[in-house]
Short mmCIF file of N, CA and C in Angstrom, two decimals:
data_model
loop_
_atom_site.label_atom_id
_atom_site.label_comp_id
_atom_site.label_asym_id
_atom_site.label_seq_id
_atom_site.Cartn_x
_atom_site.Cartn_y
_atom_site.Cartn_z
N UNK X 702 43.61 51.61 112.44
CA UNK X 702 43.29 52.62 111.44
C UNK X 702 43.77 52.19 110.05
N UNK X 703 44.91 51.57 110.14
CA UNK X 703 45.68 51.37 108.53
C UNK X 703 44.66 50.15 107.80
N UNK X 704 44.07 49.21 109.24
CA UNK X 704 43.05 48.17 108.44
C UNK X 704 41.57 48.95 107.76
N UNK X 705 41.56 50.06 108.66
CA UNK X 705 40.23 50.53 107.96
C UNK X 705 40.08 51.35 106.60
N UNK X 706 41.59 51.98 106.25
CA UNK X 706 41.99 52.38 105.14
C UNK X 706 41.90 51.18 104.19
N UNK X 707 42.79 50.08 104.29
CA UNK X 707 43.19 49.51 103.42
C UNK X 707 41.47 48.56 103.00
N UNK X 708 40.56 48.50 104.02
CA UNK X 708 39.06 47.97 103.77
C UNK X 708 38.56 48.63 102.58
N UNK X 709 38.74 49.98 103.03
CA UNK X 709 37.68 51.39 102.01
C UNK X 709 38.80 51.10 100.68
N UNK X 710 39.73 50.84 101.05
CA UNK X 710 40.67 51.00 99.60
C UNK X 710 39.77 49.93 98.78
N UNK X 711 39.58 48.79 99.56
CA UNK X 711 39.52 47.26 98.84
C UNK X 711 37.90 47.53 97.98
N UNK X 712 37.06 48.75 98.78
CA UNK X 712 35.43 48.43 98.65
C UNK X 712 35.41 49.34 97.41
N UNK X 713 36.16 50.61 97.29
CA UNK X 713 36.02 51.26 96.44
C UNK X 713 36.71 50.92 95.02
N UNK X 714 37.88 50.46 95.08
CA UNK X 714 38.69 49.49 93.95
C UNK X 714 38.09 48.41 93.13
N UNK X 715 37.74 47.54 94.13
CA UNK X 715 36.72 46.36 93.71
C UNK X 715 35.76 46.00 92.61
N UNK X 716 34.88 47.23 92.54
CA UNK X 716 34.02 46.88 91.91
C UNK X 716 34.21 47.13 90.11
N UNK X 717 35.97 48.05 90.02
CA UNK X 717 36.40 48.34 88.81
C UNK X 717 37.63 47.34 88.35
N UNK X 718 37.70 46.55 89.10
CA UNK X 718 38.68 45.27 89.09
C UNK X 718 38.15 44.34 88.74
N UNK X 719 37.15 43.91 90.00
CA UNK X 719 36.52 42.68 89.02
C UNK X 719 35.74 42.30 88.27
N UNK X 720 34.35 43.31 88.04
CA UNK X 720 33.72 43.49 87.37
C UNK X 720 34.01 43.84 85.35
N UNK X 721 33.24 43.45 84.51
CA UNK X 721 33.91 43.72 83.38
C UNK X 721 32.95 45.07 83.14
N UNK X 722 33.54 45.42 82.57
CA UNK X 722 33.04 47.06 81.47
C UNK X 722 32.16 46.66 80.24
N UNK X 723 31.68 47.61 79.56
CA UNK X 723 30.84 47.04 78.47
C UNK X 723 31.89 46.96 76.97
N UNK X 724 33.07 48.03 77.03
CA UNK X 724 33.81 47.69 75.87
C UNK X 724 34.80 46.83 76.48
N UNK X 725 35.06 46.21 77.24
CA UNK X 725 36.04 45.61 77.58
C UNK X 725 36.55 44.09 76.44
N UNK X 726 35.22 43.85 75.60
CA UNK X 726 34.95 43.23 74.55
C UNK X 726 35.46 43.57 72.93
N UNK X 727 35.97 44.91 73.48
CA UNK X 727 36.05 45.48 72.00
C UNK X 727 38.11 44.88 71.54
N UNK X 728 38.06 44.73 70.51
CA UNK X 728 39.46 44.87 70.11
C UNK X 728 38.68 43.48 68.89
N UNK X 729 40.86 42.97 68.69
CA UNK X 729 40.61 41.90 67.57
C UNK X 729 41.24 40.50 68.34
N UNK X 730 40.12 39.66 68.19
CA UNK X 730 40.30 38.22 68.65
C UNK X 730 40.89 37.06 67.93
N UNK X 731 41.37 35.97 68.44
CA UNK X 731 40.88 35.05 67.28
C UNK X 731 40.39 33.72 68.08
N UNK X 732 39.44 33.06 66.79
CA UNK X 732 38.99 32.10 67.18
C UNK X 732 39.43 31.20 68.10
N UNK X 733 39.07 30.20 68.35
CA UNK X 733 39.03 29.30 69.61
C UNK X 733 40.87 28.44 68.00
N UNK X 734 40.35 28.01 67.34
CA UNK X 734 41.54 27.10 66.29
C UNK X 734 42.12 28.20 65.47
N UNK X 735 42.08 29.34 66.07
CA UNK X 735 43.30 30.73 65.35
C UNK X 735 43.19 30.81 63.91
N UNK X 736 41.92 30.28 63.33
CA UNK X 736 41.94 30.30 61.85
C UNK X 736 41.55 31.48 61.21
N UNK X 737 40.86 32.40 62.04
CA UNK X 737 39.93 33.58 62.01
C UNK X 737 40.26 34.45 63.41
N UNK X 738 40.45 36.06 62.87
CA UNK X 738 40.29 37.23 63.43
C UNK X 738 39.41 37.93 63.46
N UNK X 739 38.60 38.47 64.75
CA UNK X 739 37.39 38.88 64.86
C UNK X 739 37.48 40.04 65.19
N UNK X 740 37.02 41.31 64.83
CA UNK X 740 37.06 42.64 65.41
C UNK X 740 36.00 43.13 66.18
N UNK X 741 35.73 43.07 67.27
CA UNK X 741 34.57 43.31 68.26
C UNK X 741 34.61 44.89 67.94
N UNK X 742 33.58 45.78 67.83
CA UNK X 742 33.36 46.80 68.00
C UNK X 742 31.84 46.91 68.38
N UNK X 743 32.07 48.59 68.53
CA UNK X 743 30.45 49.15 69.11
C UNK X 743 29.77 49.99 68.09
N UNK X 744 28.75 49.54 67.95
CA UNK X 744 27.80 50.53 66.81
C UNK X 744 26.59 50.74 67.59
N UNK X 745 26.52 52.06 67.57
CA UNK X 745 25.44 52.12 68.55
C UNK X 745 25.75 52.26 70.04
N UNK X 746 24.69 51.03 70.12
CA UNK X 746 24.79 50.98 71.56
C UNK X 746 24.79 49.36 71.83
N UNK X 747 25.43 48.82 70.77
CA UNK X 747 25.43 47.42 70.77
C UNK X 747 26.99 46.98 69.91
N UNK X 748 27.28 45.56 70.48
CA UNK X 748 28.54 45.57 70.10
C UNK X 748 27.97 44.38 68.70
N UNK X 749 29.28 44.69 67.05
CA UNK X 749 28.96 43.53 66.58
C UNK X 749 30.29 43.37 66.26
N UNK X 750 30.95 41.84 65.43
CA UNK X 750 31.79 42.20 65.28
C UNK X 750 32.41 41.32 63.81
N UNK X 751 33.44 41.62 62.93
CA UNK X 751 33.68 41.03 61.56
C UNK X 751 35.05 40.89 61.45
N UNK X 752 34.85 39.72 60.31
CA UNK X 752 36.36 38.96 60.03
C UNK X 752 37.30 39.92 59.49
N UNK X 753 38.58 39.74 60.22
CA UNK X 753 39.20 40.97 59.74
C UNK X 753 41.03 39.91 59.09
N UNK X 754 40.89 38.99 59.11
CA UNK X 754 41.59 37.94 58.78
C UNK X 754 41.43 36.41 59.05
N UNK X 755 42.23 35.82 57.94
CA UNK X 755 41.84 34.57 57.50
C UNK X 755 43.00 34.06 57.59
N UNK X 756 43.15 32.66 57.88
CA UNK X 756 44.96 32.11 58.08
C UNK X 756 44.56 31.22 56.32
N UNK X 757 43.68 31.02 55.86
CA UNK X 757 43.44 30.71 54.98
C UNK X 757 42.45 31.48 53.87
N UNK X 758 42.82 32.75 53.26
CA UNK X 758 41.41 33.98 52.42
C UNK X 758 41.34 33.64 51.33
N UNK X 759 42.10 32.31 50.76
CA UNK X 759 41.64 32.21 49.27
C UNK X 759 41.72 30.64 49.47
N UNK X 760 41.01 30.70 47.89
CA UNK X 760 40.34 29.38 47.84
C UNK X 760 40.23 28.81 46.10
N UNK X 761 41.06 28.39 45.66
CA UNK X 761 41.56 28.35 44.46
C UNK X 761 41.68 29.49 43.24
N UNK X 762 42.35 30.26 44.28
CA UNK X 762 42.84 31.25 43.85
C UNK X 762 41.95 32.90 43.80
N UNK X 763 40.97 32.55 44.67
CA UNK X 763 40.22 33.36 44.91
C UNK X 763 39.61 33.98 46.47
N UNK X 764 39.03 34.93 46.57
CA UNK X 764 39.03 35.25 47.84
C UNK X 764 37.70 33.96 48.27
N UNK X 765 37.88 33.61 49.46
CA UNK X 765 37.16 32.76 50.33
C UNK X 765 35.19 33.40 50.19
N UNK X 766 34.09 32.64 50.09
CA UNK X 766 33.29 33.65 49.61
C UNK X 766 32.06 32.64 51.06
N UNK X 767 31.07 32.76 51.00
CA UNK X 767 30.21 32.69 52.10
C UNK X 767 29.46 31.41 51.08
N UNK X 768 29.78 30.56 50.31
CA UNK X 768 28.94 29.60 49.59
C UNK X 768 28.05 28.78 50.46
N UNK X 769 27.97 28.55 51.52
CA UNK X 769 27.08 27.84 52.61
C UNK X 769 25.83 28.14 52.91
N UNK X 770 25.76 30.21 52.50
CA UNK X 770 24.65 30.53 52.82
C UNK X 770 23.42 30.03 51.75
N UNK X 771 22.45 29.88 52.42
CA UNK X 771 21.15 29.18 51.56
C UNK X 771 20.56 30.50 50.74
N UNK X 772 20.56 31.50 51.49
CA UNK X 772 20.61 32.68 50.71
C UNK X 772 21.55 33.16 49.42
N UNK X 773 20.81 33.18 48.27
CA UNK X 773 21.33 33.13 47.48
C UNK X 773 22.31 34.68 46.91
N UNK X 774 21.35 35.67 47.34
CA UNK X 774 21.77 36.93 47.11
C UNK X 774 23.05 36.89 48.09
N UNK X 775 23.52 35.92 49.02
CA UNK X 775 24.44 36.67 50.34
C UNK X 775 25.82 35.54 49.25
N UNK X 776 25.42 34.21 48.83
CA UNK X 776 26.50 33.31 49.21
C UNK X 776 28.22 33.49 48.42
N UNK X 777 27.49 34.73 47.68
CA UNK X 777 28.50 35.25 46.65
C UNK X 777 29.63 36.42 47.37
N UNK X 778 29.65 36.57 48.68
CA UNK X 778 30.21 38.13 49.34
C UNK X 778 31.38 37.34 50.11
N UNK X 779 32.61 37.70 50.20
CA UNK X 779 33.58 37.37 50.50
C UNK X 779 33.82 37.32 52.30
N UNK X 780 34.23 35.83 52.97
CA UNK X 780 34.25 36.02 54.17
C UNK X 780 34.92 36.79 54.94
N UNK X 781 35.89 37.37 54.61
CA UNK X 781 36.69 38.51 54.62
C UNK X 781 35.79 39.68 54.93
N UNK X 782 35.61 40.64 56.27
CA UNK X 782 34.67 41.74 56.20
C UNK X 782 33.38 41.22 56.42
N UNK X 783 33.05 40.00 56.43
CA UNK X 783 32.49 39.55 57.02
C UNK X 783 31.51 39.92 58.31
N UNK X 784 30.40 40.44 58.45
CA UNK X 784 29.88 40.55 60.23
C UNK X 784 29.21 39.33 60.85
N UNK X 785 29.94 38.53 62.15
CA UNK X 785 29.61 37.42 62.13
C UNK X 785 28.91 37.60 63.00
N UNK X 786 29.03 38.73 64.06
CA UNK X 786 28.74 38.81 65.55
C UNK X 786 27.67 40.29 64.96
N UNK X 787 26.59 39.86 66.00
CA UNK X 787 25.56 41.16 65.86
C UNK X 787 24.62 41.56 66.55
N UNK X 788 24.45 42.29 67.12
CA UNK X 788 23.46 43.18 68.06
C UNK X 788 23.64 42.89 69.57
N UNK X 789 24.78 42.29 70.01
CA UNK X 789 24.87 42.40 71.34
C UNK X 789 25.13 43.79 72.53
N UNK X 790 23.92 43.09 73.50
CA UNK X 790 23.64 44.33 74.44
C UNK X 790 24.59 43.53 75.96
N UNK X 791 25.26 44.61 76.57
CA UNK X 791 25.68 44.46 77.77
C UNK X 791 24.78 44.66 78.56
N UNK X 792 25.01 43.30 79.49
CA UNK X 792 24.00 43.44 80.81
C UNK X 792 24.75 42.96 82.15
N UNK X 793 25.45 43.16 83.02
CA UNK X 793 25.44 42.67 84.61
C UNK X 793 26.99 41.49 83.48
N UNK X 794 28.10 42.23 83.37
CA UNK X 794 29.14 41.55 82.90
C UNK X 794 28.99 40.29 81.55
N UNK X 795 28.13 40.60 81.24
CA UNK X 795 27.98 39.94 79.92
C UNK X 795 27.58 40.81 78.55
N UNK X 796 27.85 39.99 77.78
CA UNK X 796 27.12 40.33 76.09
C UNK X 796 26.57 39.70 75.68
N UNK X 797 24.76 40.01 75.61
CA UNK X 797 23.93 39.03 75.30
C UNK X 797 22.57 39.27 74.13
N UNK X 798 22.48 38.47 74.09
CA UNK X 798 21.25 39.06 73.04
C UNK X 798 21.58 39.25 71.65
N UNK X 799 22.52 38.44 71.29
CA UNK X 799 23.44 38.90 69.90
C UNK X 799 23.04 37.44 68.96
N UNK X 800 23.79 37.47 68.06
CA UNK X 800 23.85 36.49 67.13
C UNK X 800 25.14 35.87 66.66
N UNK X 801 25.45 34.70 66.12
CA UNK X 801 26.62 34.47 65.40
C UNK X 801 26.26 33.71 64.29
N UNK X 802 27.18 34.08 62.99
CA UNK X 802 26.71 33.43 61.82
C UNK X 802 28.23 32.83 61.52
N UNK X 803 28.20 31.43 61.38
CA UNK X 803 28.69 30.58 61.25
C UNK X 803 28.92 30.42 59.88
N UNK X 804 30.23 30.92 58.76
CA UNK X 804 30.60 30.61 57.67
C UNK X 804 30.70 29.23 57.00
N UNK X 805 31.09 28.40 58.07
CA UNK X 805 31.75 27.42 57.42
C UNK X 805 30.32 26.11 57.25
N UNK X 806 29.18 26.62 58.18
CA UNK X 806 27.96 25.89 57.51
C UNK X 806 26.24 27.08 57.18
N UNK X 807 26.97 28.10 57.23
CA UNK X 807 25.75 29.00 56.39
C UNK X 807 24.78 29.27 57.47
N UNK X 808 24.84 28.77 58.77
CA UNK X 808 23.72 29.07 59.89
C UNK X 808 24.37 30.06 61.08
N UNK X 809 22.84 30.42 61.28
CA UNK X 809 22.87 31.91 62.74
C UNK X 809 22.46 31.17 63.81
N UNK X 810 23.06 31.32 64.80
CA UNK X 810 23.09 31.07 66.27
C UNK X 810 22.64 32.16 66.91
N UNK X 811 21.95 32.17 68.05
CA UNK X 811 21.71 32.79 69.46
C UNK X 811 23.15 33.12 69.93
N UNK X 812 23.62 33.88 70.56
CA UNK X 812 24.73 33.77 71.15
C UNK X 812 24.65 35.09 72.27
N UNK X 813 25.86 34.54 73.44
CA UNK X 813 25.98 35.49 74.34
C UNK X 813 27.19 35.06 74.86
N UNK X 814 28.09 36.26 75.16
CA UNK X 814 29.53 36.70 75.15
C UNK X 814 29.83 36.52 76.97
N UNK X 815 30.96 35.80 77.46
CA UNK X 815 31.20 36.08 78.79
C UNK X 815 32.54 36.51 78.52
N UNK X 816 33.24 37.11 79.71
CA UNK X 816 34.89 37.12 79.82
C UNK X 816 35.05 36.00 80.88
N UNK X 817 36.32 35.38 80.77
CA UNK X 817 37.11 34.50 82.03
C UNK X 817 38.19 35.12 82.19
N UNK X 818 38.76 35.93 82.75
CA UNK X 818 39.87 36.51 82.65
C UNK X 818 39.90 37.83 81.60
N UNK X 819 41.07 37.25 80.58
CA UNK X 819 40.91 38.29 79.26
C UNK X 819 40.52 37.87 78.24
N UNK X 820 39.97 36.51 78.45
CA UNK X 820 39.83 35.14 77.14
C UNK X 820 38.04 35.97 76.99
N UNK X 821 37.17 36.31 76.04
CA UNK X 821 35.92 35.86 75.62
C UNK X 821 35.64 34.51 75.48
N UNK X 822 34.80 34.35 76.28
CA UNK X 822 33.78 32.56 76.36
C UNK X 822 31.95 33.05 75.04
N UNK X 823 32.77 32.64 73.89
CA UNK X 823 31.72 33.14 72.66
C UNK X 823 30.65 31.46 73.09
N UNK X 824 29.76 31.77 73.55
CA UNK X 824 28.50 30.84 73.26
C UNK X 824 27.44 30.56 72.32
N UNK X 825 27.63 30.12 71.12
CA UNK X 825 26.32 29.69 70.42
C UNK X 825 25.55 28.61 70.39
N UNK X 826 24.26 28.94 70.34
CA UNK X 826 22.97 27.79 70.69
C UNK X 826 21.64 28.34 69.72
N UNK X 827 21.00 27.50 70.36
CA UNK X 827 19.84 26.85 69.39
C UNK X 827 19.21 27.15 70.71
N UNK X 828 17.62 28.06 70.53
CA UNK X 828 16.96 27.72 71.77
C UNK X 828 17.23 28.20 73.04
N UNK X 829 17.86 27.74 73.82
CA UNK X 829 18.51 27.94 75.45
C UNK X 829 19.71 27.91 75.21
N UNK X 830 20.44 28.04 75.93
CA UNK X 830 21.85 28.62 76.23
C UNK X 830 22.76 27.47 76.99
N UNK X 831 21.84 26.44 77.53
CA UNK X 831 22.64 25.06 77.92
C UNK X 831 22.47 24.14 76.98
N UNK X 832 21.86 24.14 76.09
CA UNK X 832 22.22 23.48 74.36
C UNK X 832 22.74 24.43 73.22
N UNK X 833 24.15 24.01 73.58
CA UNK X 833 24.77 25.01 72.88
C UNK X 833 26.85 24.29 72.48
N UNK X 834 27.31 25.42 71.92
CA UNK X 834 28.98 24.99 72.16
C UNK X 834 29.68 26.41 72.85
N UNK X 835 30.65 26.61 73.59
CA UNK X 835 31.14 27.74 73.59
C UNK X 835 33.04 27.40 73.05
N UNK X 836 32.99 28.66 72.48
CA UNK X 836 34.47 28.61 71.79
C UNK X 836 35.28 29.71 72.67
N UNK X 837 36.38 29.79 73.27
CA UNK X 837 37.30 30.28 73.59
C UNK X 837 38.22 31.09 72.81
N UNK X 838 38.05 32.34 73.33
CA UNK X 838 38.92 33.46 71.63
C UNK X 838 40.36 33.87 72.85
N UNK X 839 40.83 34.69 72.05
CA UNK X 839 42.18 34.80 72.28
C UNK X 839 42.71 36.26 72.17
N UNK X 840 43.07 37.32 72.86
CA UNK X 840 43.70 38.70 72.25
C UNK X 840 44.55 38.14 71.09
N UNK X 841 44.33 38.83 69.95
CA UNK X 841 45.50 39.23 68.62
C UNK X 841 46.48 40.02 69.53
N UNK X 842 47.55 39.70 68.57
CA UNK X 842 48.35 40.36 69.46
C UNK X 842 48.78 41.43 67.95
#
């Protein structure tokens, strides 16, 4: 009897253990090289998310600004507040269907979000999803 308890314990527990949640994504990260803090949130019904610190925000004596973008109206707005991450939808333990815009060379990526643990596995690509890089983020503490 105590094995058939402790079964139903395991079947009903399970699926809120190992499985991830859809905000389970939300809080503030940092990059894979800790240079940048990312704030995952939900708008909507989709998560995006923006720079909420810089280990480096100025840049001869000024705030750090988006000069990479080819867009001329954008390249003037400070990376700081920044939204890098955008329109991702949860599906079957992932975040997918989103974007990432890359400051430091002015381009948008495809991207889709896994967890390994408590680490986010951030994937951006071109195309398909096995030509790509994934960066490893980190809880802020």
């Amino acid at each position: 009897m105590n094995y058939f308890l402790g079964f139903m314990f395991l079947i009903l527990i399970a699926p809120n253990t190992f499985g991830q949640k859809a905000d389970d994504v939300r809080g503030v990260w940092f990059n894979q090289d800790k240079t940048a803090k990312v704030q995952i949130y939900k708008a909507g019904d989709k998560y995006n998310g923006k720079t909420v610190w810089l280990k480096e925000p100025m840049k001869d004596g000024a705030p750090k600004l988006d000069n990479k973008n080819e867009d001329e109206d954008l390249s003037d707005r400070p990376i700081m507040g920044l939204v890098i991450l955008k329109g991702f939808e949860f599906d079957d333990d992932e975040w997918e269907d989103g974007s990432i815009y890359d400051p430091k060379n002015g381009e948008t990526y495809s991207c889709d979000i896994t967890k390994e643990g408590d680490k986010p596995n951030v994937r951006g690509y071109i195309g398909i999803a096995l030509i790509g890089r994934t960066s490893i983020w980190t809880k802020s503490e």
